[in-house]
Structures are given as structure tokens and as C-alpha cells.
mmCIF file of C-alpha atoms and ligand atoms in Angstrom:
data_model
loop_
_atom_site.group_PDB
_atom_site.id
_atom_site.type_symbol
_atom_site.label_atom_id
_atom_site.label_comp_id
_atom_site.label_asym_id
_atom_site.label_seq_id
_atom_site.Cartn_x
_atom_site.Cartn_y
_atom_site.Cartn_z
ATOM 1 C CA UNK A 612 21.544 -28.554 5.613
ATOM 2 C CA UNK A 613 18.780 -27.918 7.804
ATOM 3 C CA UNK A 614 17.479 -24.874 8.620
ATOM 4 C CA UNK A 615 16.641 -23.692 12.418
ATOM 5 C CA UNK A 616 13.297 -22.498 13.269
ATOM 6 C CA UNK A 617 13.161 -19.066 13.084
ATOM 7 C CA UNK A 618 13.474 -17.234 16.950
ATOM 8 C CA UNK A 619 11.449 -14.174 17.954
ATOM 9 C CA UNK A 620 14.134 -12.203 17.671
ATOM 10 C CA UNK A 621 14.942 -13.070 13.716
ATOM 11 C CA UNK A 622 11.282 -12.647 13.264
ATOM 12 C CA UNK A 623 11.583 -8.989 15.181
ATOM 13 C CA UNK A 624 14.565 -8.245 12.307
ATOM 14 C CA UNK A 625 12.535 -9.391 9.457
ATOM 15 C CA UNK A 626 9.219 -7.217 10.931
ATOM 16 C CA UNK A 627 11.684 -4.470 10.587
ATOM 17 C CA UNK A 628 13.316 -5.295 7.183
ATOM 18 C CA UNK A 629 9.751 -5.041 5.322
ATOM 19 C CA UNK A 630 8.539 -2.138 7.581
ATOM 20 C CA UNK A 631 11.918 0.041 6.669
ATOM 21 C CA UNK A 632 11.590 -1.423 2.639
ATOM 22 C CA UNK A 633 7.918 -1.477 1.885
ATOM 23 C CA UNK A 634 6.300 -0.327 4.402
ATOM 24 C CA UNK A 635 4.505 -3.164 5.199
ATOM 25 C CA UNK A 636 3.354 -3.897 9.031
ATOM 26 C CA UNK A 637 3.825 -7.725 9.875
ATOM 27 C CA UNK A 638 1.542 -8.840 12.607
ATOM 28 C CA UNK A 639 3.170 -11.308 15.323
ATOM 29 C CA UNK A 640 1.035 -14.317 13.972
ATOM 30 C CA UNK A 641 3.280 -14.234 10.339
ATOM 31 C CA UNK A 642 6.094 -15.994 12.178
ATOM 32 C CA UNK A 643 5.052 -19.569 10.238
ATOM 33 C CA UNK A 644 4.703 -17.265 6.906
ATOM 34 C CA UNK A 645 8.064 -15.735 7.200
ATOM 35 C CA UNK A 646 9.383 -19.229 7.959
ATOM 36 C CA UNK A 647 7.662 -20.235 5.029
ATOM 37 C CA UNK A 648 8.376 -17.958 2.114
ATOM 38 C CA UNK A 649 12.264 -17.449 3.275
ATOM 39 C CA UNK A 650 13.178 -20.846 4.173
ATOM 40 C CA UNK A 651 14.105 -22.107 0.671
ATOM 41 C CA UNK A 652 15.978 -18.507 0.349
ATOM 42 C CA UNK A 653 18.196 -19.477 3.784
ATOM 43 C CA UNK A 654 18.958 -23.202 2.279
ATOM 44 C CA UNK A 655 19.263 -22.195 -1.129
ATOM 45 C CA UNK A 656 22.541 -19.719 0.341
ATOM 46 C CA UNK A 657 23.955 -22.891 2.314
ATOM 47 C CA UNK A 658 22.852 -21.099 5.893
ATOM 48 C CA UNK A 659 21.648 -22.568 8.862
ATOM 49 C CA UNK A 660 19.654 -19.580 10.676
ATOM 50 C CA UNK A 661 17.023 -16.896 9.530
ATOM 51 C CA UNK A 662 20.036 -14.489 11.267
ATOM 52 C CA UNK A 663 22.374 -15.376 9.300
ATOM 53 C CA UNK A 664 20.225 -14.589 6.402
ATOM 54 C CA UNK A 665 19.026 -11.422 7.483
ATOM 55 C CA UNK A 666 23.045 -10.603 7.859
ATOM 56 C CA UNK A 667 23.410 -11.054 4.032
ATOM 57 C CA UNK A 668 20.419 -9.492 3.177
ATOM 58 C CA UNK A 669 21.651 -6.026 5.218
ATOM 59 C CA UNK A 670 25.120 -6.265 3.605
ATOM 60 C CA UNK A 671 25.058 -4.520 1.137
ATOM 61 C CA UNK A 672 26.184 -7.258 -1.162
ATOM 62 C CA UNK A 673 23.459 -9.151 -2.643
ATOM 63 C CA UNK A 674 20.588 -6.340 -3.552
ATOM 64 C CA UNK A 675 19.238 -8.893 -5.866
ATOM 65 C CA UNK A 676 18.620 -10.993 -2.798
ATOM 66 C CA UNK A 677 16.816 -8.036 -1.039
ATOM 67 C CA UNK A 678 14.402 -7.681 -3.326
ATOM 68 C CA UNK A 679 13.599 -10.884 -3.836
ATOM 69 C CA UNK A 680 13.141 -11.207 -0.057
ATOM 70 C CA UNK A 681 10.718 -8.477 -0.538
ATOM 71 C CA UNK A 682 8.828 -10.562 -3.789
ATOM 72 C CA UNK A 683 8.707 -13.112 -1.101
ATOM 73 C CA UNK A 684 7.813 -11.442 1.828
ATOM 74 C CA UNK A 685 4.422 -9.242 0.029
ATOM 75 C CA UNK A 686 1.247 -10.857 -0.606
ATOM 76 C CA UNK A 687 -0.001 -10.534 -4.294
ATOM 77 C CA UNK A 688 -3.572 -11.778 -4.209
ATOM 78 C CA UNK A 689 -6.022 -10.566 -6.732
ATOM 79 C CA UNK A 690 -8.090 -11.463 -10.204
ATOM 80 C CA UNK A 691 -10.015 -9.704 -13.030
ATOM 81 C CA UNK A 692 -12.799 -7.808 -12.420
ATOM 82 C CA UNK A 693 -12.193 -7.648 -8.339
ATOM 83 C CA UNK A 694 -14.859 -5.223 -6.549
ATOM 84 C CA UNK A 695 -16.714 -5.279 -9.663
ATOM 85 C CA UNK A 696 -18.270 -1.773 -8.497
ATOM 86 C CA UNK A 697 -15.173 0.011 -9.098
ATOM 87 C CA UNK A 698 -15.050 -1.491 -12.640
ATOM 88 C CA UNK A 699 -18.834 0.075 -13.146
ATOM 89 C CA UNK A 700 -18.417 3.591 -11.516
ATOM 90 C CA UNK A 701 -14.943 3.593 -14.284
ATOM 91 C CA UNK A 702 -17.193 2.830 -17.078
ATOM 92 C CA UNK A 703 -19.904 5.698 -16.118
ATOM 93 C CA UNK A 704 -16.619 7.838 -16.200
ATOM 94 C CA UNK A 705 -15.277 6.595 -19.691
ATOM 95 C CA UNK A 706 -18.656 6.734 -21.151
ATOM 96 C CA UNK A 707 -18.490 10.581 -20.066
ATOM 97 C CA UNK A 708 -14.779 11.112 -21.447
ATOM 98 C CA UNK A 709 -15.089 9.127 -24.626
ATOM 99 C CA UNK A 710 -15.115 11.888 -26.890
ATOM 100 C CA UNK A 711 -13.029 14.816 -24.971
ATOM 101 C CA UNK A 712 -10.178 16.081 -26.380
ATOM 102 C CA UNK A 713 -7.847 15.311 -23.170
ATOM 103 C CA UNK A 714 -6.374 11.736 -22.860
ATOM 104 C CA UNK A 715 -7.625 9.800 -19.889
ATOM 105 C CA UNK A 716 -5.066 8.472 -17.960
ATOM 106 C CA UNK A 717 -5.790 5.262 -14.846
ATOM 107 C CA UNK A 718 -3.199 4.137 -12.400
ATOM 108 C CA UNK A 719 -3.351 0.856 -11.022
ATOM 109 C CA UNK A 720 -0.919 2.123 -7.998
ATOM 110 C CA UNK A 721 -0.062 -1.450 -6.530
ATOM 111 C CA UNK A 722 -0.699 -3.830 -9.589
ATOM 112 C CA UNK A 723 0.192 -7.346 -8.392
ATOM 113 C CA UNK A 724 0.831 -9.247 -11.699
ATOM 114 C CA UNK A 725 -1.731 -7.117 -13.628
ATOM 115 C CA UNK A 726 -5.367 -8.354 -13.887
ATOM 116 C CA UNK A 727 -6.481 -4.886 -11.959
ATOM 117 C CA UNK A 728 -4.918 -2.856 -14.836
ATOM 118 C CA UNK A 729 -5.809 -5.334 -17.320
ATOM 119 C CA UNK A 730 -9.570 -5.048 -16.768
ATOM 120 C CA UNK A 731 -9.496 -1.241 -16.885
ATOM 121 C CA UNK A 732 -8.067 -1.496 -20.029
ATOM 122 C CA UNK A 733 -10.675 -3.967 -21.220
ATOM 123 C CA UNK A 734 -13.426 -1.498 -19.885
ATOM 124 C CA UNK A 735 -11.604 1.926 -21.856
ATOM 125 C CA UNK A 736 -11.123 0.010 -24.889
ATOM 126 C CA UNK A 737 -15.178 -0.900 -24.640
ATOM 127 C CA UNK A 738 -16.030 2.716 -23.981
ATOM 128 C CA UNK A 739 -13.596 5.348 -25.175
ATOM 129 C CA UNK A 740 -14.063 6.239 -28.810
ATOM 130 C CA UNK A 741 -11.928 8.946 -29.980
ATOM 131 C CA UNK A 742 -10.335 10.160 -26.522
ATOM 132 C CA UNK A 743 -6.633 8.589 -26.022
ATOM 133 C CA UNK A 744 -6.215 6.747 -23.336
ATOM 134 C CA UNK A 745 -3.268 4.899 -21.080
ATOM 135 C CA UNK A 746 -2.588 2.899 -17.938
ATOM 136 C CA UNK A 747 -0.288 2.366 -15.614
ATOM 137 C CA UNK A 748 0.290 -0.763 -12.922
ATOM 138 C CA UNK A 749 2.746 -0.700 -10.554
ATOM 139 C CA UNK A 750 4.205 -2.795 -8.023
ATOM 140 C CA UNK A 751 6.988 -2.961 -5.812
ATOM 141 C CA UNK A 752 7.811 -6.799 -6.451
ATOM 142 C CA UNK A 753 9.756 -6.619 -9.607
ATOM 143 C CA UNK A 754 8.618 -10.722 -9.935
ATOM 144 C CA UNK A 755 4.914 -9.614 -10.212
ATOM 145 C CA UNK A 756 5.582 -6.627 -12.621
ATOM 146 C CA UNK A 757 7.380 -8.800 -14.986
ATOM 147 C CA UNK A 758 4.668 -11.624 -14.418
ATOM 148 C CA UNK A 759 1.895 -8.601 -15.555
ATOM 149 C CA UNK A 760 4.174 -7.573 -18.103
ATOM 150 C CA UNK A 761 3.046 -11.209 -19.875
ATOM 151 C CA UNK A 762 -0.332 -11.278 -18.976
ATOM 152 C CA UNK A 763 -0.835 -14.628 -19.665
ATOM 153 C CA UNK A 764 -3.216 -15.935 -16.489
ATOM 154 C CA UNK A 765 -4.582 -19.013 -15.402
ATOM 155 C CA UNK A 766 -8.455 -18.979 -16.306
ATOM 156 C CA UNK A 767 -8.981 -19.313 -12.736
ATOM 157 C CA UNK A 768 -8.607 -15.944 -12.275
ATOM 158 C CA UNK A 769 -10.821 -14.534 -14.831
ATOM 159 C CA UNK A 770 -13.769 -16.160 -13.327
ATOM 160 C CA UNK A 771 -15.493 -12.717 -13.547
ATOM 161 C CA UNK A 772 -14.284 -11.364 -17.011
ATOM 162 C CA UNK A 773 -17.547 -10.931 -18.618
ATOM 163 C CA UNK A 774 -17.856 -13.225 -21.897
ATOM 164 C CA UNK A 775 -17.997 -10.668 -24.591
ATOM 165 C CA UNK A 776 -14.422 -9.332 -22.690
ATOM 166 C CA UNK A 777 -13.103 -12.419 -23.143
ATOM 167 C CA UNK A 778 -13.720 -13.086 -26.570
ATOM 168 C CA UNK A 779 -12.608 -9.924 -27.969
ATOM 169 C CA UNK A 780 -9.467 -9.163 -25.788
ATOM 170 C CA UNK A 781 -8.150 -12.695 -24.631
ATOM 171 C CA UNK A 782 -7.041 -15.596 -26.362
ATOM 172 C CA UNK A 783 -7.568 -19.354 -24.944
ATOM 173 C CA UNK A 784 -4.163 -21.533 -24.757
ATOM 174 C CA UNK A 785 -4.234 -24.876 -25.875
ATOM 175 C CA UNK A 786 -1.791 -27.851 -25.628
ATOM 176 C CA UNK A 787 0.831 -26.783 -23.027
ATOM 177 C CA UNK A 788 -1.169 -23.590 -22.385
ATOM 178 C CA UNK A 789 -4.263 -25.396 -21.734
ATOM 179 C CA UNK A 790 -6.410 -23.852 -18.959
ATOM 180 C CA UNK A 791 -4.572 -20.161 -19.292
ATOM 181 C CA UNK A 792 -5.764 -16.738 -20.998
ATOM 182 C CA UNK A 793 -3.394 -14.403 -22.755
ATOM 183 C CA UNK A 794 -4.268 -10.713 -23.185
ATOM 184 C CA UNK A 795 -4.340 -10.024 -26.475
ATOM 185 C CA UNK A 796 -1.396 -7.961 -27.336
ATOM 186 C CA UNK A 797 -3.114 -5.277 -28.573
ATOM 187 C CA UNK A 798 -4.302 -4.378 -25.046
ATOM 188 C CA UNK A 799 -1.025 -5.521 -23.397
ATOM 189 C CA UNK A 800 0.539 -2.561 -25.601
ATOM 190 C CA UNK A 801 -1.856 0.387 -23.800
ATOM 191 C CA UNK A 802 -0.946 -1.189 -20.245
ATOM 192 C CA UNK A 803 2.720 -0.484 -19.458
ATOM 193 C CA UNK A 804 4.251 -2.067 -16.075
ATOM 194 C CA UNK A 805 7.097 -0.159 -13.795
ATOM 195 C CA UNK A 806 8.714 -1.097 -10.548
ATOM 196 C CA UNK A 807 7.428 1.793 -7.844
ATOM 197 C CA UNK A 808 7.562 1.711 -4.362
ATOM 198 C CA UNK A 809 4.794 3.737 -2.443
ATOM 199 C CA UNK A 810 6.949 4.154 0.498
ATOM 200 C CA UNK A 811 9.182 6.376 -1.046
ATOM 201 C CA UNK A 812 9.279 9.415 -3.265
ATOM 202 C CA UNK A 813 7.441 8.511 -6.459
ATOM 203 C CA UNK A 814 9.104 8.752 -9.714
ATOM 204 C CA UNK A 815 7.215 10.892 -12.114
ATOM 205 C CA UNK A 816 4.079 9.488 -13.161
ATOM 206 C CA UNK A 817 2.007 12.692 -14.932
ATOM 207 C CA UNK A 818 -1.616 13.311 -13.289
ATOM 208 C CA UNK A 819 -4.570 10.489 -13.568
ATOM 209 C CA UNK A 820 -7.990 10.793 -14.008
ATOM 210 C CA UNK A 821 -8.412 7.951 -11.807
ATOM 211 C CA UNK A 822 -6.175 5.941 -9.291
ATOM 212 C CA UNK A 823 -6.997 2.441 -7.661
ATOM 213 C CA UNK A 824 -5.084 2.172 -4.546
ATOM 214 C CA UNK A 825 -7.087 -1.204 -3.252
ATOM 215 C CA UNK A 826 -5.955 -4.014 -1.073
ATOM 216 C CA UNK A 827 -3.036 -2.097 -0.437
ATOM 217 C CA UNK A 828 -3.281 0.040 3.005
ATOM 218 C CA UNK A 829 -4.025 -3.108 4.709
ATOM 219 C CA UNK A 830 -0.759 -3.860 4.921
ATOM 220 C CA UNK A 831 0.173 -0.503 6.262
ATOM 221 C CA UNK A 832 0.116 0.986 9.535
ATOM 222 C CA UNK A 833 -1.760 4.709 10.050
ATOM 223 C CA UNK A 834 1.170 6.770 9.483
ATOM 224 C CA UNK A 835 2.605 4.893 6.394
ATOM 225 C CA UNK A 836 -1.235 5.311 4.804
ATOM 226 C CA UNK A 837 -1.492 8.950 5.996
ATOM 227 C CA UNK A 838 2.317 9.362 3.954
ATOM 228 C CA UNK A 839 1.357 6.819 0.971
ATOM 229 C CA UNK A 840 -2.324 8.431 0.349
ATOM 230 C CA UNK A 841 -0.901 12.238 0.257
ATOM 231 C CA UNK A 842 1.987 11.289 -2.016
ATOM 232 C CA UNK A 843 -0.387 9.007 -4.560
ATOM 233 C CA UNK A 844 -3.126 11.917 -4.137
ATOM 234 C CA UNK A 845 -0.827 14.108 -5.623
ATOM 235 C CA UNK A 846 -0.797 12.411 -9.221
ATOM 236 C CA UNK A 847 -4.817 12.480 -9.020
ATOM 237 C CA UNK A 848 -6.398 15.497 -11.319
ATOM 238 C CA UNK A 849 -8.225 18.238 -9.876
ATOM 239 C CA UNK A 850 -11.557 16.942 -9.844
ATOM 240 C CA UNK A 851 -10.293 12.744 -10.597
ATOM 241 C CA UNK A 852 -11.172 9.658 -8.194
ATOM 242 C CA UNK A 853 -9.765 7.265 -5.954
ATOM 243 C CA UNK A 854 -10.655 3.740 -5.362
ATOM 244 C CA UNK A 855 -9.421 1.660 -2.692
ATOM 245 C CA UNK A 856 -10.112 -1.435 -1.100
ATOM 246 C CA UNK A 857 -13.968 -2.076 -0.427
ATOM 247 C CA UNK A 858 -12.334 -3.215 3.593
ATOM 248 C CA UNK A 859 -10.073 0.139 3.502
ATOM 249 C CA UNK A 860 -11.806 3.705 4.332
ATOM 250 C CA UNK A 861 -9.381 7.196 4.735
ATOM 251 C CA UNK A 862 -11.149 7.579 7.830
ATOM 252 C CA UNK A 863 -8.522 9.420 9.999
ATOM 253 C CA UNK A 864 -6.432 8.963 6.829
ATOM 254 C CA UNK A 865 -6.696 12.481 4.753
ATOM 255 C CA UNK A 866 -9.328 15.085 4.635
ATOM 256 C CA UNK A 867 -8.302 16.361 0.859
ATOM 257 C CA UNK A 868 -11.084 14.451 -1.292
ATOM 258 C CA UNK A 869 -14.597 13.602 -0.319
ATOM 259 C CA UNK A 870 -16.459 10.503 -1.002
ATOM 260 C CA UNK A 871 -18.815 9.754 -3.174
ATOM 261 C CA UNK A 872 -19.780 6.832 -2.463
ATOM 262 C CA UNK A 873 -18.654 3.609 -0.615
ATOM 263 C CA UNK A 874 -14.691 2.965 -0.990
ATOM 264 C CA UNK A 875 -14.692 6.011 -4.186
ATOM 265 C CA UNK A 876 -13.414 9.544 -3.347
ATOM 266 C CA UNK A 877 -12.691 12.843 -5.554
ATOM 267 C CA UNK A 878 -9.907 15.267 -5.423
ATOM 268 C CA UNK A 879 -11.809 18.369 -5.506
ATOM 269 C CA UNK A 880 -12.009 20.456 -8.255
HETATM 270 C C1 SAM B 1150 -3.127 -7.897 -2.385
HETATM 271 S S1 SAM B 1150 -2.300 -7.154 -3.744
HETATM 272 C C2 SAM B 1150 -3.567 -6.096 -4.393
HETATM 273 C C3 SAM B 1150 -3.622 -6.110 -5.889
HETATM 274 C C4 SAM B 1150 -4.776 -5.293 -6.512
HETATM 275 N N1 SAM B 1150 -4.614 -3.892 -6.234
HETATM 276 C C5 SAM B 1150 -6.102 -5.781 -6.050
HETATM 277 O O1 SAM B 1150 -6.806 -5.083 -5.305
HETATM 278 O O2 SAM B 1150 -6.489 -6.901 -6.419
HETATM 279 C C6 SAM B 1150 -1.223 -6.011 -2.906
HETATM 280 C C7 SAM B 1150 -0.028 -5.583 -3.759
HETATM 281 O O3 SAM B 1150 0.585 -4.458 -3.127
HETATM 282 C C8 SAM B 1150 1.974 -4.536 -3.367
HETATM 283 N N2 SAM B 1150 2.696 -3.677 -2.403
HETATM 284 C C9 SAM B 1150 2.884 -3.881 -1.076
HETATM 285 N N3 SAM B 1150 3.610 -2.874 -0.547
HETATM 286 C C10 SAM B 1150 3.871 -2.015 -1.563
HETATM 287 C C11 SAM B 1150 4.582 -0.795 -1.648
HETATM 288 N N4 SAM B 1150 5.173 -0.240 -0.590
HETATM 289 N N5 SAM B 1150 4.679 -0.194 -2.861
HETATM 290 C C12 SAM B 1150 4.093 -0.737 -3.956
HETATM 291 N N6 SAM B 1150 3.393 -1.894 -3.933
HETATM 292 C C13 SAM B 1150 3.283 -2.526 -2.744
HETATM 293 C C14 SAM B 1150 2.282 -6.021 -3.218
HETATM 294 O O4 SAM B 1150 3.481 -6.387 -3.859
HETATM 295 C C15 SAM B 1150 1.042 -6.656 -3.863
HETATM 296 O O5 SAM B 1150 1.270 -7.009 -5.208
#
């Protein structure tokens, strides 16, 4: 059956679905995206019209359906070793903590499928020596949580994992996993992976020594970053960091940490 183009006014209902469940602000030009992503979903239920899907996704009846809408609808870019100056300042700071008594505890606070989280870990497990340490990646598409969860990765993405890192904490696939990496499971066991949503109230999480919040807050207008930054600054230790996005600045956003230098603030003591 074949599916009608997508009218403004659909497109005006879908702006608002991931505004009101992720708060996520879709510009006017993501018409052909939205056709894109959610045009196999509106086949795939035997509709004609974008309208008709957005009446089954705001029924009530198919919350499955909504959040895979969602999966669909976010934009999970990233690799290993991304704004490799982030990845340096955390090593100064685990080289500092690697014998204190206190665990040290990193959020990756919107994870994609895990290669954020996964070189933090690679980078603690370098530098700590008898400090305890955990992370945590989250992400509210449940598809790239599960997909982290794996960590098995095309070796596209791990263009920038230094060499030594990838000899002691990947392994190469060969036959049918030719061309991918899988984190060793011994690091896949100090990573765990949850569903969160920023938009909303947080589940409990503990307190962080550090929290990378990066490539996030594009996506989100003023007030949903002023609301988003105070609730993740909350699980941030008196005296921990904040990365975001080397594009992203809290400018206008909060006045409650300082920065220390480009894109890296602290919670003050
Ligand atoms: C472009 S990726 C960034 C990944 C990684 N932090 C990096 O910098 O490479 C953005 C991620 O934010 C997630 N996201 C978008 N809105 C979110 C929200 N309200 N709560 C949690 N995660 C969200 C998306 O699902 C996506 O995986």
C-alpha cells in the first residue's frame, strides 16, 4: 500500500510527539527525515497516512510502537575516542584518583550504543590502580542501549582507539564478524547500560565524579537544556566535572559550575 507524503500538519504532530517525549526540538527542514525514518513504520501497520500513524501511536495501545518511533525519530551518531580532549582531561583526573580510597564513578548521560562509555572505561582501566571504579551510559532509545549492551562495533568506528587500547581490551572478529571489534568482556562487565530519559525525573543514579553530557543539548531548545543541565548537575559531586559537546556552551544555560576550560565545567566544591 502506498504511503502519502507526509502534510505540514502531520509533520506539526510529529514536532510535537518528540518535543512532549524526549525533548527533542525538530527544525522545519526534518520533514524528508521524518518521512524517512517512519515510513516503513506507517506501511509496516497496513496505513496509508503519517496521521493515521500518529493516531496509533497516541492511543494508548501500542507503547512498544512509541518508543520505537522515538529509536527512530533520535539521531545516535558517535565513535570511540570522540573529542579526544575530554578523554585526556579524564585521564589527568584518574591518574589523580588512582589510589584514593573513594570509588570513582563516570556517567555517560546520553550513551548512543556505547563507544562514549566504552572508551572511559578503557582510559580507568589504564589508569586506576587500586581505587574502584564504575560507569554508567544511558540513553533514551532502548534499541541503542541494548546495541551498547553488546559492544560489538564495526572497526569503522574505532578509527581513533589508540593501538595499545585495542589490543588489550578488544578482540578482532573474523569469518562472519570480519571487519567488527568486540569489547572484551571484562570491560563490558564495569560498563552497565539503562534506559533514562533526561526529560523527565531521573531515576536514582548515586553522585559522579564526572558526567559527559555531549552532543546532546543540540537537540534541545533553551528551556529543555536549562531543565536537563540542573537535573543531570545534581548527580555531579561537589567539586566533579562536566563535559559536553565541544559545539555546546551553558552560556545562558546555568550559572552553578564554572569552566575550566573549553566545553569542561566543575560543580564547585
Ligand atoms: C548524537 S548522540 C551523542 C552520543 C555521545 N554522547 C557522543 O557525544 O558521541 C545523541 C544521543 O542522545 C540521545 N537522546 C536524545 N534525547 C534524549 C533524552 N531526552 N534523554 C536521553 N537521551 C537522549 C539519543 O538517543 C542519542 O543516542
Amino acid at each position: 500500500m502506498q504511503v502519502q507524503a507526509i502534510s505540514n500538519a502531520e509533520f506539526a504532530q510529529f514536532q510535537r510527539f518528540i518535543f512532549d517525549a524526549a525533548g527533542i526540538s525538530m527544525a522545519d527542514a526534518k520533514k524528508a527525515l521524518v518521512m524517512g525514518r517512519l515510513g516503513k513504520r506507517v506501511a509496516a501497520h497496513g496505513l496509508q497516512s503519517f496521521g493515521a500513524y500518529f493516531k496509533l501511536l497516541c492511543s494508548g495501545q501500542h507503547p512498544n510502537e512509541v518508543q520505537m518511533a522515538v529509536d527512530l525519530l533520535t539521531t545516535n551518531e558517535t565513535y570511540f575516542f570522540r573529542e579526544i580532549k575530554h578523554f585526556e582531561f579524564l585521564r589527568s583526573l584518574a591518574l589523580e584518583a588512582r589510589s584514593r580510597p573513594e570509588s570513582f564513578r563516570v556517567w555517560s548521560a546520553a550513551s548512543s550504543s556505547g563507544e562514549e562509555a566504552y572508551s572511559t572505561a578503557m582510559v580507568l582501566a589504564d589508569c586506576m590502580q587500586t581505587t574502584a571504579w564504575d560507569i554508567l551510559g544511558t540513553d533514551i532509545s532502548t534499541r541503542v542501549v541494548e546495541s551498547a549492551r553488546r559492544g560489538l562495533y564495526s572497526m569503522e568506528r574505532a578509527r581513533h582507539v589508540p593501538p595499545e587500547y585495542l589490543r588489550r581490551f578488544c578482540r578482532k572478529g573474523s569469518g562472519t564478524y570480519d571487519g567488527m571489534l568486540l569489547v572484551n568482556q571484562a570491560l563490558r562487565q564495569r560498563v552497565a547500560f539503562r534506559h533514562a530519559n533526561l526529560n523527565a525525573p531521573l531515576p536514582e543514579l548515586g553522585r559522579f565524579d564526572i558526567v559527559f553530557l555531549r552532543n546532546v543539548m543540540i537537540y534541545f531548545n533553551n528551556d529543555t537544556k536549562r531543565a536537563v543541565v540542573a537535573r543531570v548537575l545534581d548527580t555531579v559531586k561537589p567539586g566533579g566535572y562536566f563535559c559536553v559537546g565541544h559545539s555546546e556552551s551553558l552560556n545562558d544555560i546555568t550559572t552553578a559550575v564554572r569552566m575550566v576550560a573549553p566545553s569542561i565545567y566543575q560543580k564547585p566544591k
